[in-house]
C-alpha positions as a printed NumPy array, in Angstrom:
array([[  0.232,  -0.104,   0.186],
       [  0.962,   3.796,  -0.706],
       [  1.991,   5.754,   1.952],
       [ -1.173,   6.88 ,   3.618],
       [ -2.622,  10.844,   2.476],
       [ -5.708,  11.244,   4.732],
       [ -5.816,   9.221,   8.079],
       [ -9.308,   9.111,  10.345],
       [ -7.965,   9.39 ,  13.708],
       [-11.087,   8.217,  16.072],
       [-10.19 ,   9.973,  19.599],
       [-11.564,   9.21 ,  23.003],
       [-10.567,   8.333,  27.084],
       [-11.894,   6.179,  29.199],
       [-11.851,   8.208,  32.624],
       [-15.169,  10.394,  31.612],
       [-18.361,  11.631,  33.949],
       [-20.785,   9.314,  31.868],
       [-18.696,   5.747,  32.57 ],
       [-17.523,   3.765,  29.91 ],
       [-19.565,   6.653,  27.434],
       [-17.815,   5.839,  24.363],
       [-19.054,   1.674,  24.396],
       [-22.373,   2.598,  25.675],
       [-24.962,   1.153,  23.476],
       [-27.062,   2.789,  21.137],
       [-29.09 ,   0.344,  19.094],
       [-26.851,  -2.778,  20.591],
       [-23.568,  -1.449,  19.053],
       [-20.813,   0.571,  20.832],
       [-21.538,   4.573,  20.678],
       [-17.752,   5.283,  18.788],
       [-19.181,   2.399,  16.145],
       [-21.261,   5.367,  14.426],
       [-18.68 ,   7.543,  14.119],
       [-15.865,   5.44 ,  13.381],
       [-18.142,   3.707,  10.332],
       [-19.18 ,   7.197,   9.187],
       [-15.053,   7.774,   8.463],
       [-14.575,   4.59 ,   7.272],
       [-16.53 ,   4.501,   4.648],
       [-14.907,   7.701,   2.957],
       [-13.939,   7.502,  -0.507],
       [-10.732,   9.244,   0.405],
       [ -9.424,   7.41 ,   3.271],
       [ -6.251,   5.369,   3.154],
       [ -6.003,   4.013,   6.884],
       [ -8.137,   4.281,  10.218],
       [ -6.356,   4.54 ,  13.673],
       [ -7.982,   4.64 ,  17.057],
       [ -6.382,   6.763,  19.991],
       [ -7.094,   6.324,  23.688],
       [ -6.112,   5.018,  27.263],
       [ -8.616,   2.538,  27.035],
       [ -8.382,  -1.308,  25.523],
       [-12.406,  -1.2  ,  26.143],
       [-12.305,   1.549,  23.436],
       [ -9.361,   0.159,  21.415],
       [-11.183,  -2.97 ,  20.912],
       [-14.405,  -1.63 ,  20.245],
       [-13.034,   0.3  ,  17.712],
       [-10.701,  -2.728,  16.243],
       [-13.832,  -4.315,  15.555],
       [-14.268,  -1.668,  12.593],
       [-10.931,  -2.265,  11.126],
       [ -9.522,   0.633,  13.235],
       [ -5.67 ,   0.36 ,  14.159],
       [ -4.718,   0.885,  18.128],
       [ -2.98 ,   3.607,  19.836],
       [ -2.392,   3.311,  23.208],
       [ -2.705,   6.806,  24.768],
       [ -0.374,   7.461,  27.602],
       [ -2.093,   8.13 ,  30.964],
       [ -0.567,  11.723,  30.966],
       [ -2.761,  12.294,  27.594],
       [ -5.859,  11.1  ,  29.12 ],
       [ -6.313,  13.113,  32.198],
       [ -9.805,  15.256,  32.317],
       [ -7.458,  18.263,  31.811],
       [ -5.749,  16.836,  29.102],
       [ -5.718,  18.671,  25.936],
       [ -7.567,  16.932,  22.97 ],
       [ -4.491,  18.599,  21.006],
       [ -1.366,  16.473,  22.401],
       [ -3.189,  13.457,  22.353],
       [ -3.571,  14.134,  17.952],
       [  0.406,  14.889,  18.619],
       [  0.586,  11.954,  20.009],
       [ -0.659,   9.922,  17.156],
       [  1.094,  12.105,  14.172],
       [  4.911,  11.112,  16.118],
       [  3.262,   7.241,  16.216],
       [  2.66 ,   7.636,  12.346],
       [  6.153,   9.314,  12.299],
       [  7.629,   6.032,  13.5  ],
       [  5.879,   3.806,  11.445],
       [  7.672,   5.827,   8.344],
       [  4.512,   7.865,   7.393],
       [  3.03 ,  11.428,   7.998],
       [ -0.203,  11.932,   6.301],
       [ -1.712,  15.006,   4.881],
       [ -4.566,  15.194,   6.086],
       [ -5.884,  13.992,   9.14 ],
       [ -9.633,  13.341,   9.765],
       [-10.042,  13.862,  13.653],
       [-13.681,  12.068,  14.735],
       [-14.621,  12.827,  18.306],
       [-15.754,   8.986,  19.288],
       [-18.538,  10.08 ,  21.833],
       [-21.137,  12.034,  18.549],
       [-22.918,  10.098,  16.363],
       [-24.329,  13.156,  14.593],
       [-21.424,  12.253,  11.263],
       [-22.425,  11.527,   8.171],
       [-20.101,   9.701,   5.526],
       [-20.562,  12.661,   2.861],
       [-19.534,  15.123,   5.331],
       [-16.381,  13.913,   5.575],
       [-15.96 ,  13.261,   1.73 ],
       [-16.745,  16.699,   1.214],
       [-14.599,  18.286,   3.619],
       [-11.813,  16.243,   2.45 ],
       [-12.509,  16.78 ,  -0.85 ],
       [-11.864,  20.422,  -0.354],
       [ -8.691,  19.907,   1.087],
       [ -7.639,  17.79 ,  -1.931],
       [ -8.556,  20.273,  -4.421],
       [ -7.458,  23.457,  -2.458],
       [ -3.899,  23.572,  -1.348],
       [ -4.296,  26.616,   0.302],
       [ -7.19 ,  25.738,   2.701],
       [ -5.715,  24.986,   6.221],
       [ -9.213,  22.838,   7.454],
       [-12.383,  22.056,   7.01 ],
       [-15.057,  22.002,   9.855],
       [-18.833,  21.505,  10.24 ],
       [-20.328,  24.427,  12.178],
       [-23.798,  25.668,  13.134],
       [-25.835,  28.894,  12.909],
       [-26.611,  29.853,  16.359],
       [-27.942,  33.816,  17.327],
       [-29.213,  32.959,  20.076],
       [-25.833,  33.106,  21.952],
       [-24.032,  35.596,  19.868],
       [-20.942,  36.474,  21.22 ],
       [-22.355,  40.756,  21.084],
       [-24.805,  39.388,  23.309],
       [-22.716,  37.289,  25.576],
       [-21.225,  38.893,  28.853],
       [-18.004,  38.529,  31.445],
       [-18.378,  39.27 ,  34.914],
       [-15.596,  42.279,  36.072],
       [-13.795,  42.127,  38.939],
       [-16.24 ,  44.186,  40.746],
       [-19.381,  41.664,  40.44 ],
       [-20.813,  43.644,  37.568],
       [-21.61 ,  42.215,  33.881],
       [-19.472,  44.022,  31.242],
       [-19.342,  43.086,  27.655],
       [-16.943,  41.53 ,  25.735],
       [-16.58 ,  43.869,  23.12 ],
       [-15.806,  47.353,  22.906],
       [-19.212,  48.604,  20.915],
       [-18.088,  52.397,  21.242],
       [-17.863,  52.4  ,  17.097],
       [-20.228,  49.71 ,  16.474],
       [-23.988,  50.038,  16.457],
       [-25.658,  46.63 ,  17.878],
       [-29.126,  45.801,  17.641],
       [-31.23 ,  44.067,  20.391],
       [-33.165,  42.258,  17.595],
       [-30.594,  38.855,  16.922],
       [-32.132,  38.674,  13.361],
       [-30.366,  41.943,  12.75 ],
       [-27.059,  40.933,  13.952],
       [-24.245,  39.748,  11.785],
       [-24.58 ,  35.678,  11.506],
       [-22.714,  33.989,  14.208],
       [-21.487,  30.462,  13.589],
       [-19.868,  27.822,  16.307],
       [-17.702,  24.328,  15.415],
       [-19.88 ,  21.521,  16.226],
       [-16.558,  19.592,  16.924],
       [-17.762,  15.939,  15.725],
       [-15.363,  15.728,  13.518],
       [-12.284,  17.939,  12.128],
       [-10.49 ,  17.665,   9.166],
       [ -6.939,  19.111,   8.919],
       [ -3.944,  19.299,   6.961],
       [ -1.24 ,  18.16 ,   9.312],
       [  1.44 ,  20.703,   7.892],
       [ -0.744,  23.364,  10.692],
       [  1.15 ,  21.701,  13.359],
       [  4.175,  22.65 ,  12.393],
       [  2.914,  26.402,  12.982],
       [  1.537,  28.498,  15.767],
       [ -0.402,  31.414,  14.129],
       [ -3.486,  29.714,  13.478],
       [ -6.579,  31.232,  14.611],
       [ -7.545,  30.896,  18.516],
       [ -8.313,  28.754,  20.43 ],
       [ -8.094,  26.087,  18.07 ],
       [ -4.944,  27.413,  16.176],
       [ -4.173,  23.785,  14.651],
       [ -6.961,  24.256,  12.595],
       [ -4.596,  27.167,  10.921],
       [ -5.644,  30.221,   9.306],
       [ -8.504,  29.357,   5.962],
       [-10.684,  27.518,   7.492],
       [-13.513,  26.055,   5.62 ],
       [-16.931,  25.581,   7.191],
       [-19.183,  22.948,   6.463],
       [-22.916,  23.985,   7.852],
       [-24.927,  21.13 ,   9.537],
       [-28.176,  21.868,  10.662],
       [-27.457,  19.763,  14.078],
       [-24.824,  18.215,  15.745],
       [-24.45 ,  17.284,  19.506],
       [-21.961,  14.996,  21.957],
       [-22.815,  12.112,  24.312],
       [-22.4  ,  13.425,  28.1  ],
       [-25.697,  12.124,  29.71 ],
       [-28.161,   8.641,  29.144],
       [-30.63 ,  10.977,  27.565],
       [-28.313,  11.759,  24.77 ],
       [-28.223,   8.259,  23.942],
       [-31.722,   7.985,  23.104],
       [-31.456,  11.685,  21.787],
       [-28.554,   9.749,  19.487],
       [-30.697,   6.886,  18.543],
       [-33.655,   9.669,  17.333],
       [-31.095,  11.503,  15.151],
       [-29.998,   8.222,  13.435],
       [-33.622,   6.837,  12.641],
       [-34.057,  10.872,  10.794],
       [-31.382,  10.101,   9.181],
       [-31.788,   6.796,   8.163],
       [-28.323,   5.666,   9.375],
       [-27.513,   2.164,  10.431],
       [-24.307,   0.234,  10.544]])
């Protein structure tokens, strides 16, 4: 096999508030197998890996053909940064003799991922070398940044922005559209990891980030989210 240009990396740690959430049953299958299969069925992905500190997660992903990367315990703490786990995986790839051009990072606790979404994102990066990443995002006006407040040293609400020369309507429909990253998956050019000047806070996404607009995406954090996941899968006719 030629060196893979596009690699899927399924990520999930074992230490969670909801015990074993990444492998809890969704229609009788471990949760992580839904995002895992969404990536595995993509036309452009050459290899699939899973990064975790948890042997049960690694085993569930292996059932659908994912190669294991055992994540060090210090990278699987509640305070650990996701980017450190990704960089650890990139080091493993380099030790195996390759560095992919594009990395598809998939979060293990979200079923709200479609194969065609990943395909579209990867195809965009393959066609345009200037695009640093492409990620799903949804429009959200109720929680628009201009409507947010912070608390100052005196315990009072103050705006995040200086509105001295900006007209801000109280009507949300009049505001510039705001979009939030779904964080169910990212499609990233790996050369981003050699730089530190990307858009904060997720600098590894680079500076030319393309959006894939979706209506809905959510993670599983509670038992109720498992039922919601099954409803989403039914609505979107997704079966594995």
